[in-house]
Coordinates of C-alpha atoms in Angstrom, one line a residue:
X167 CA 0.0 0.0 0.0
X168 CA 2.9 2.3 0.8
X169 CA 4.3 1.7 -2.6
X170 CA 0.9 2.5 -4.2
X171 CA 0.6 5.7 -2.2
X172 CA 4.1 6.7 -3.2
X173 CA 3.3 6.0 -6.9
X174 CA 0.0 8.0 -6.7
X175 CA 1.8 11.0 -5.2
X176 CA 4.5 10.8 -7.9
X177 CA 1.8 10.5 -10.6
X178 CA 0.0 13.6 -9.3
X179 CA 3.3 15.6 -9.3
X180 CA 4.0 14.5 -12.8
X181 CA 0.5 15.5 -14.0
X182 CA 0.9 18.9 -12.2
X183 CA 4.2 19.5 -13.8
X184 CA 3.0 18.5 -17.2
X185 CA -0.1 20.7 -16.8
X186 CA 2.0 23.7 -15.8
X187 CA 4.1 23.2 -18.9
X188 CA 1.1 22.9 -21.2
X189 CA -0.9 25.9 -19.8
X190 CA 0.7 29.2 -20.3
X191 CA 0.3 31.6 -17.3
X192 CA -3.0 30.1 -16.4
X193 CA -4.6 31.9 -13.5
X194 CA -1.9 34.5 -13.3
X195 CA -3.9 37.6 -14.4
X196 CA -6.5 39.4 -12.4
X197 CA -9.1 41.7 -13.9
X198 CA -8.1 45.4 -13.4
X199 CA -11.5 47.0 -13.5
X200 CA -10.4 50.3 -12.0
X201 CA -7.6 50.8 -14.5
X202 CA -9.2 49.5 -17.7
X203 CA -7.3 48.1 -20.7
X204 CA -5.9 49.4 -24.0
X205 CA -5.6 47.3 -27.1
X206 CA -4.7 48.4 -30.7
X207 CA -4.0 47.0 -34.1
X208 CA -0.4 47.3 -35.3
X209 CA -1.8 47.9 -38.8
X210 CA 0.9 50.0 -40.3
X211 CA 4.4 49.0 -41.4
X212 CA 6.5 45.9 -40.8
X213 CA 8.5 44.9 -37.7
X214 CA 10.4 48.1 -37.1
X215 CA 7.3 50.3 -37.8
X216 CA 5.3 48.1 -35.4
X217 CA 8.1 48.6 -32.8
X218 CA 7.5 52.4 -33.0
X219 CA 3.8 51.8 -32.5
X220 CA 4.6 49.7 -29.4
X221 CA 6.7 52.4 -27.8
X222 CA 4.1 55.0 -28.5
X223 CA 1.4 52.7 -27.0
X224 CA 3.5 52.2 -23.9
X225 CA 3.7 56.0 -23.4
X226 CA 0.0 56.4 -24.2
X227 CA -1.1 53.6 -21.8
X228 CA 1.0 54.9 -19.0
X229 CA -0.5 58.4 -19.4
X230 CA -4.0 57.0 -19.3
X231 CA -3.2 54.5 -16.5
X232 CA -4.6 51.6 -18.5
X233 CA -3.1 48.1 -18.8
X234 CA -1.5 47.7 -22.2
X235 CA -2.5 44.6 -24.0
X236 CA 0.5 44.3 -26.2
X237 CA -0.6 42.9 -29.6
X238 CA 1.3 40.3 -31.5
X239 CA 3.7 41.5 -34.2
X240 CA 2.3 40.9 -37.6
X241 CA 4.7 38.9 -39.9
X242 CA 3.5 39.3 -43.4
X243 CA 3.7 36.4 -45.9
X244 CA 6.2 38.2 -48.3
X245 CA 8.5 38.7 -45.3
X246 CA 8.9 34.9 -44.6
X247 CA 10.8 32.2 -46.4
X248 CA 9.9 28.6 -47.2
X249 CA 13.1 27.2 -45.9
X250 CA 15.2 26.9 -42.8
X251 CA 16.4 30.3 -41.5
X252 CA 19.8 30.8 -39.9
X253 CA 18.4 29.8 -36.5
X254 CA 17.4 26.4 -37.8
X255 CA 13.6 27.1 -37.6
X256 CA 11.6 25.5 -40.3
X257 CA 9.2 28.0 -41.9
X258 CA 6.0 26.8 -43.4
X259 CA 6.1 25.7 -47.1
X260 CA 2.7 27.3 -48.0
X261 CA 3.0 30.9 -46.8
X262 CA -0.3 32.6 -47.6
X263 CA -1.4 34.1 -44.3
X264 CA 0.0 36.5 -41.7
X265 CA 1.9 35.0 -38.9
X266 CA 1.8 36.5 -35.4
X267 CA 4.6 36.7 -33.0
X268 CA 4.1 37.6 -29.3
X269 CA 6.0 40.5 -27.9
X270 CA 7.7 38.3 -25.4
X271 CA 9.1 36.1 -28.1
X272 CA 11.1 39.0 -29.5
X273 CA 11.7 41.2 -26.4
X274 CA 12.3 40.6 -22.7
X275 CA 8.9 41.6 -21.2
X276 CA 10.5 42.2 -17.7
X277 CA 12.7 44.9 -19.2
X278 CA 9.7 46.7 -20.8
X279 CA 7.9 46.5 -17.4
X280 CA 10.7 48.5 -15.9
X281 CA 9.2 51.5 -17.8
X282 CA 5.5 50.5 -17.3
X283 CA 4.6 47.4 -15.2
X284 CA 1.0 47.1 -16.5
X285 CA 1.8 45.3 -19.8
X286 CA 0.3 41.9 -20.7
X287 CA 0.4 39.9 -24.0
X288 CA -2.6 39.6 -26.2
X289 CA -2.6 35.8 -25.9
X290 CA -2.8 36.0 -22.1
X291 CA -5.6 38.5 -22.3
X292 CA -7.6 36.6 -24.8
X293 CA -7.0 33.3 -22.9
X294 CA -7.6 34.3 -19.4
X295 CA -9.6 37.5 -19.2
X296 CA -11.6 38.0 -22.4
X297 CA -13.7 34.9 -21.9
X298 CA -14.8 36.1 -18.5
X299 CA -14.8 39.9 -18.7
X300 CA -14.8 40.9 -22.4
X301 CA -17.3 38.6 -23.9
X302 CA -18.7 38.5 -27.4
X303 CA -21.6 41.0 -27.5
X304 CA -19.8 43.7 -25.6
X305 CA -16.8 44.2 -27.8
X306 CA -16.5 47.8 -29.2
X307 CA -14.0 49.1 -31.7
X308 CA -12.8 52.7 -31.2
X309 CA -11.7 55.2 -33.9
X310 CA -11.6 58.9 -34.8
X311 CA -14.5 60.5 -36.7
X312 CA -12.1 61.0 -39.6
X313 CA -11.8 57.2 -40.1
X314 CA -15.4 56.5 -39.5
X315 CA -16.5 59.2 -42.0
X316 CA -14.8 57.4 -44.8
X317 CA -16.0 53.9 -43.6
X318 CA -19.8 54.2 -43.4
X319 CA -19.6 55.5 -39.8
X320 CA -17.9 52.3 -38.6
X321 CA -14.5 51.7 -37.1
X322 CA -13.9 48.3 -38.5
X323 CA -12.3 48.1 -42.0
X324 CA -11.8 45.4 -44.6
X325 CA -8.5 44.2 -45.9
X326 CA -5.2 43.0 -44.5
X327 CA -4.3 43.6 -41.8
X328 CA -7.3 45.9 -40.9
X329 CA -9.7 43.0 -40.7
X330 CA -7.5 39.9 -40.7
X331 CA -5.6 41.0 -37.6
X332 CA -8.8 41.0 -35.4
X333 CA -10.1 37.9 -37.0
X334 CA -6.9 35.9 -36.5
X335 CA -7.0 37.0 -32.8
X336 CA -10.5 35.6 -32.5
X337 CA -12.0 39.1 -32.1
X338 CA -15.3 40.2 -33.7
X339 CA -16.6 43.6 -32.8
X340 CA -20.2 44.3 -32.0
X341 CA -20.3 48.1 -32.3
X342 CA -18.2 51.2 -32.9
X343 CA -17.4 54.2 -30.7
X344 CA -16.3 57.3 -32.5
X345 CA -14.4 60.2 -31.0
X346 CA -13.9 63.8 -32.1
X347 CA -11.2 66.2 -31.1
X348 CA -9.1 63.7 -29.3
X349 CA -5.4 63.3 -30.1
X350 CA -2.7 60.7 -29.3
X351 CA 0.0 63.2 -28.2
X352 CA -0.3 62.7 -24.4
X353 CA 2.9 64.8 -23.9
X354 CA 0.7 67.9 -24.3
X355 CA -0.9 69.0 -21.1
X356 CA -4.5 67.9 -20.6
X357 CA -4.7 65.4 -23.5
X358 CA -4.6 62.3 -21.2
X359 CA -7.3 63.9 -19.0
X360 CA -9.5 64.4 -22.0
X361 CA -9.2 60.7 -22.9
X362 CA -10.0 59.6 -19.3
X363 CA -13.1 61.9 -19.3
X364 CA -14.3 60.7 -22.7
X365 CA -13.7 57.0 -22.0
X366 CA -13.6 56.3 -18.3
X367 CA -12.6 52.7 -17.5
X368 CA -15.8 52.1 -15.6
X369 CA -17.8 52.5 -18.8
X370 CA -15.2 51.5 -21.4
X371 CA -13.2 48.7 -19.8
X372 CA -11.4 47.8 -23.0
X373 CA -10.3 50.6 -25.3
X374 CA -9.7 48.6 -28.5
X375 CA -8.2 51.1 -31.0
X376 CA -8.3 50.1 -34.6
X377 CA -5.1 52.2 -35.2
X378 CA -2.1 52.5 -33.0
X379 CA -1.9 55.6 -30.7
X380 CA 1.1 57.0 -32.4
X381 CA 2.1 60.4 -33.7
X382 CA 4.6 60.9 -36.5
X383 CA 7.4 61.5 -36.1
X384 CA 7.7 59.9 -32.7
X385 CA 8.9 62.3 -30.0
X386 CA 12.3 62.3 -28.3
X387 CA 10.6 60.9 -25.2
X388 CA 9.2 57.9 -27.1
X389 CA 12.5 57.3 -28.9
X390 CA 14.1 57.0 -25.4
X391 CA 11.9 54.0 -24.7
X392 CA 14.2 52.0 -27.0
X393 CA 16.3 51.6 -23.8
X394 CA 13.7 49.1 -22.5
X395 CA 13.7 46.9 -25.7
X396 CA 16.1 44.1 -25.1
X397 CA 16.0 41.2 -27.6
X398 CA 15.5 37.7 -26.2
X399 CA 18.5 35.4 -25.8
X400 CA 17.3 33.2 -28.7
X401 CA 18.1 36.2 -30.9
X402 CA 21.1 37.7 -29.1
X403 CA 23.1 34.5 -28.6
X404 CA 23.2 33.2 -32.2
X405 CA 23.9 36.7 -33.4
X406 CA 26.7 37.1 -30.8
X407 CA 28.2 33.8 -31.9
X408 CA 28.0 34.9 -35.6
X409 CA 29.8 38.1 -34.7
X410 CA 32.5 36.2 -32.9
X411 CA 33.0 33.7 -35.6
X412 CA 32.7 35.9 -38.7
X413 CA 33.4 39.5 -37.9
X414 CA 37.0 40.4 -36.9
X415 CA 36.9 43.5 -34.7
X416 CA 36.5 46.4 -34.9
X417 CA 33.7 45.9 -37.3
X418 CA 31.4 48.4 -39.0
X419 CA 27.8 47.9 -40.1
X420 CA 25.9 49.0 -43.2
X421 CA 22.2 49.1 -44.0
X422 CA 21.4 49.0 -47.7
X423 CA 17.8 49.5 -48.8
X424 CA 17.6 48.8 -52.6
X425 CA 14.6 46.6 -53.3
X426 CA 12.2 47.5 -56.1
X427 CA 9.4 48.7 -53.7
X428 CA 11.9 50.9 -51.9
X429 CA 13.1 52.4 -55.2
X430 CA 9.6 53.4 -56.0
X431 CA 9.2 55.0 -52.6
X432 CA 12.4 57.0 -53.2
X433 CA 11.2 58.1 -56.6
X434 CA 8.8 60.4 -54.7
X435 CA 11.8 62.6 -53.8
X436 CA 12.5 63.5 -57.4
X437 CA 9.9 66.3 -57.1
X438 CA 11.8 68.2 -54.4
X439 CA 8.6 68.7 -52.4
X440 CA 9.3 66.5 -49.5
X441 CA 10.8 68.0 -46.3
X442 CA 10.5 64.5 -44.9
X443 CA 9.7 61.0 -45.9
X444 CA 9.0 58.1 -43.5
X445 CA 11.8 58.2 -40.9
X446 CA 13.9 60.8 -42.6
X447 CA 13.7 63.3 -39.7
X448 CA 16.3 61.3 -37.9
X449 CA 18.8 63.1 -40.1
X450 CA 16.9 66.1 -41.5
X451 CA 16.1 67.7 -38.2
X452 CA 16.6 71.4 -39.2
X453 CA 13.5 73.4 -40.1
X454 CA 12.8 73.3 -43.8
X455 CA 15.5 70.7 -44.6
X456 CA 14.5 68.4 -47.5
X457 CA 15.5 64.8 -47.7
X458 CA 17.2 64.0 -51.0
X459 CA 17.0 60.9 -53.2
X460 CA 20.6 60.0 -52.6
X461 CA 19.8 59.8 -48.9
X462 CA 17.0 57.3 -49.7
X463 CA 18.5 55.1 -52.4
X464 CA 22.2 54.7 -53.1
X465 CA 24.0 53.4 -56.2
X466 CA 27.0 51.1 -55.8
X467 CA 29.3 54.0 -56.6
X468 CA 27.8 56.2 -53.9
X469 CA 28.0 53.4 -51.3
X470 CA 31.7 52.9 -52.0
X471 CA 32.3 56.7 -52.0
X472 CA 30.5 57.2 -48.6
X473 CA 32.4 54.3 -47.1
X474 CA 35.7 55.8 -48.2
X475 CA 34.7 59.2 -46.8
X476 CA 33.9 57.5 -43.4
X477 CA 37.2 55.7 -43.4
X478 CA 39.1 58.9 -44.0
X479 CA 37.1 60.6 -41.3
X480 CA 37.9 57.8 -38.8
X481 CA 41.6 58.0 -39.8
X482 CA 41.7 61.8 -39.2
X483 CA 40.2 61.2 -35.7
X484 CA 42.8 58.5 -34.9
X485 CA 40.2 55.8 -34.7
X486 CA 41.0 52.2 -35.5
X487 CA 39.9 51.2 -38.9
X488 CA 37.5 48.3 -39.3
X489 CA 38.8 44.8 -40.0
X490 CA 35.3 43.7 -41.3
X491 CA 32.1 45.3 -42.5
X492 CA 28.7 43.7 -42.0
X493 CA 26.0 44.4 -44.6
X494 CA 22.3 44.2 -43.7
X495 CA 20.0 44.5 -46.7
X496 CA 16.5 44.0 -47.9
X497 CA 17.7 43.0 -51.4
X498 CA 21.3 43.4 -52.8
X499 CA 24.3 43.3 -50.4
X500 CA 26.8 44.4 -53.0
X501 CA 29.2 41.9 -51.3
X502 CA 31.5 41.2 -54.2
X503 CA 31.7 44.9 -55.3
X504 CA 32.5 46.0 -51.8
X505 CA 35.1 43.3 -51.3
X506 CA 36.8 44.4 -54.6
X507 CA 36.7 48.1 -53.5
X508 CA 38.1 47.3 -50.0
X509 CA 40.3 44.2 -50.3
X510 CA 41.8 44.7 -46.8
X511 CA 38.4 44.6 -45.1
X512 CA 36.4 41.4 -44.8
X513 CA 32.8 42.0 -46.2
X514 CA 30.2 39.8 -44.5
X515 CA 26.4 39.4 -44.9
X516 CA 23.9 37.0 -43.4
X517 CA 21.1 37.2 -45.9
X518 CA 17.8 39.2 -45.8
X519 CA 15.8 36.5 -43.9
X520 CA 15.5 37.7 -40.3
X521 CA 15.2 41.4 -39.4
X522 CA 15.8 40.9 -35.7
X523 CA 19.2 39.3 -36.3
X524 CA 20.3 42.1 -38.7
X525 CA 19.1 44.7 -36.2
X526 CA 21.0 43.2 -33.3
X527 CA 24.3 42.9 -35.3
X528 CA 24.1 46.5 -36.4
X529 CA 23.5 47.7 -32.8
X530 CA 26.7 45.9 -31.8
X531 CA 28.9 47.4 -34.5
X532 CA 31.7 49.8 -33.7
X533 CA 30.4 52.2 -36.4
X534 CA 27.4 52.2 -38.8
X535 CA 26.3 53.9 -42.0
X536 CA 22.5 53.8 -42.1
X537 CA 19.6 54.7 -44.5
X538 CA 18.2 58.1 -43.5
X539 CA 14.6 57.3 -44.6
X540 CA 14.3 53.7 -43.3
X541 CA 12.4 52.8 -40.1
X542 CA 14.7 49.8 -39.9
X543 CA 17.7 52.1 -39.7
X544 CA 15.8 54.3 -37.2
X545 CA 15.5 51.3 -34.8
X546 CA 19.3 50.9 -35.0
X547 CA 19.9 54.6 -34.5
X548 CA 17.7 54.8 -31.4
X549 CA 19.4 51.8 -29.9
X550 CA 22.9 53.3 -30.6
X551 CA 21.8 56.7 -29.3
X552 CA 20.7 55.4 -26.0
X553 CA 24.0 53.4 -25.8
X554 CA 26.0 56.4 -27.0
X555 CA 27.4 54.8 -30.1
X556 CA 28.4 56.4 -33.4
X557 CA 25.9 56.7 -36.3
X558 CA 26.3 58.0 -39.8
X559 CA 23.9 58.1 -42.8
X560 CA 24.4 57.5 -46.5
X561 CA 24.2 60.7 -48.6
X562 CA 24.6 62.8 -45.5
X563 CA 28.1 62.1 -44.1
X564 CA 29.5 65.6 -44.7
X565 CA 28.7 67.7 -41.6
X566 CA 28.9 70.8 -43.7
X567 CA 26.4 69.6 -46.3
X568 CA 23.5 71.9 -47.0
X569 CA 20.2 70.3 -47.9
X570 CA 17.6 71.7 -50.2
X571 CA 14.9 73.8 -48.6
X572 CA 11.2 73.4 -49.1
X573 CA 8.3 75.4 -47.7
X574 CA 5.3 73.1 -47.9
X575 CA 4.6 69.6 -46.4
X576 CA 4.0 66.6 -48.6
X577 CA 0.4 65.4 -49.0
X578 CA 1.1 62.1 -47.2
X579 CA 3.3 61.6 -44.1
X580 CA 3.1 57.8 -44.0
X581 CA 3.3 55.3 -46.9

């Protein structure tokens, strides 16, 4: 009997352990009725653009005192490969739907909570709280009157990701709530109070915004939140190993944007009417400065010329020259051309198949030359800024360079 009792106890322990391993954070969350919740769709841009939305949402949620339900990152089909990536993970063969990656699969959630503790993942919210406290029949989508006016008075929209995001999260809205004269810039006095008065948590427990609470360009305060974004070890460790095995130090990093879609975006600059485009304010900060096409898209000759200029500048400042250069790109790395132009420097690339790996390697470089217009480059610049590392931009290396001036804003701020 003693043996049976011992076996029974052991079996119970095994079942409990197995259950804990299978059920993610079950029973961990409590409903915060006095605070309320904030949820949004990261419906604009790819990974680095969605990171900016996350940082803005952190600031917005903290100002309103609401719990932030951090949405999953949207990984679009054309951004995934049907083969093993460099981390050995098998991607699906048939890639025709969005994939969703939780925030805590990319970033250390505990680090983010050092800025604002009230952050939970969408999966945890939908698994633990929504079935009890945000049931179907009481789910309201929130948007501005500007969006509702062009959408038959409703906040929900068709298309990818505007509808697919919510559907894939198992969310169907029952009604819309439209606001007028409310703005996302909670750094301005009184804005957060206006939101609290318009949508108190007691009456609007889950503020589900159909767009991210972001202003463009993001403010200096929001940029500083990059300090709390620390990649998970599954990203850092293989990248560190790659650096150790392939990049003799000191090493520099380059970010080249030269895909066909990017070239079409840069064609907009040929008119001379754009004082800014996408993330270009990271290097055109002066009033009236206009971003140029060469700051957006670089030829092989310009890339080589700019690298030479940066090497001469480093030599003048008695800085050690790079033994290797890492190239991150969305299309063509120019690896052979760069190796021919700089035979004494090892040129290395890792392929355009995982943004997070490229981002981490660029943040670790001794020096970088980035793309002024790209949000991908903006992620790297913010990280290097908060860690006091050097940054330069293609087409804008000369500190005495005078940019063209324009007096009017472009018709569209985001593309």
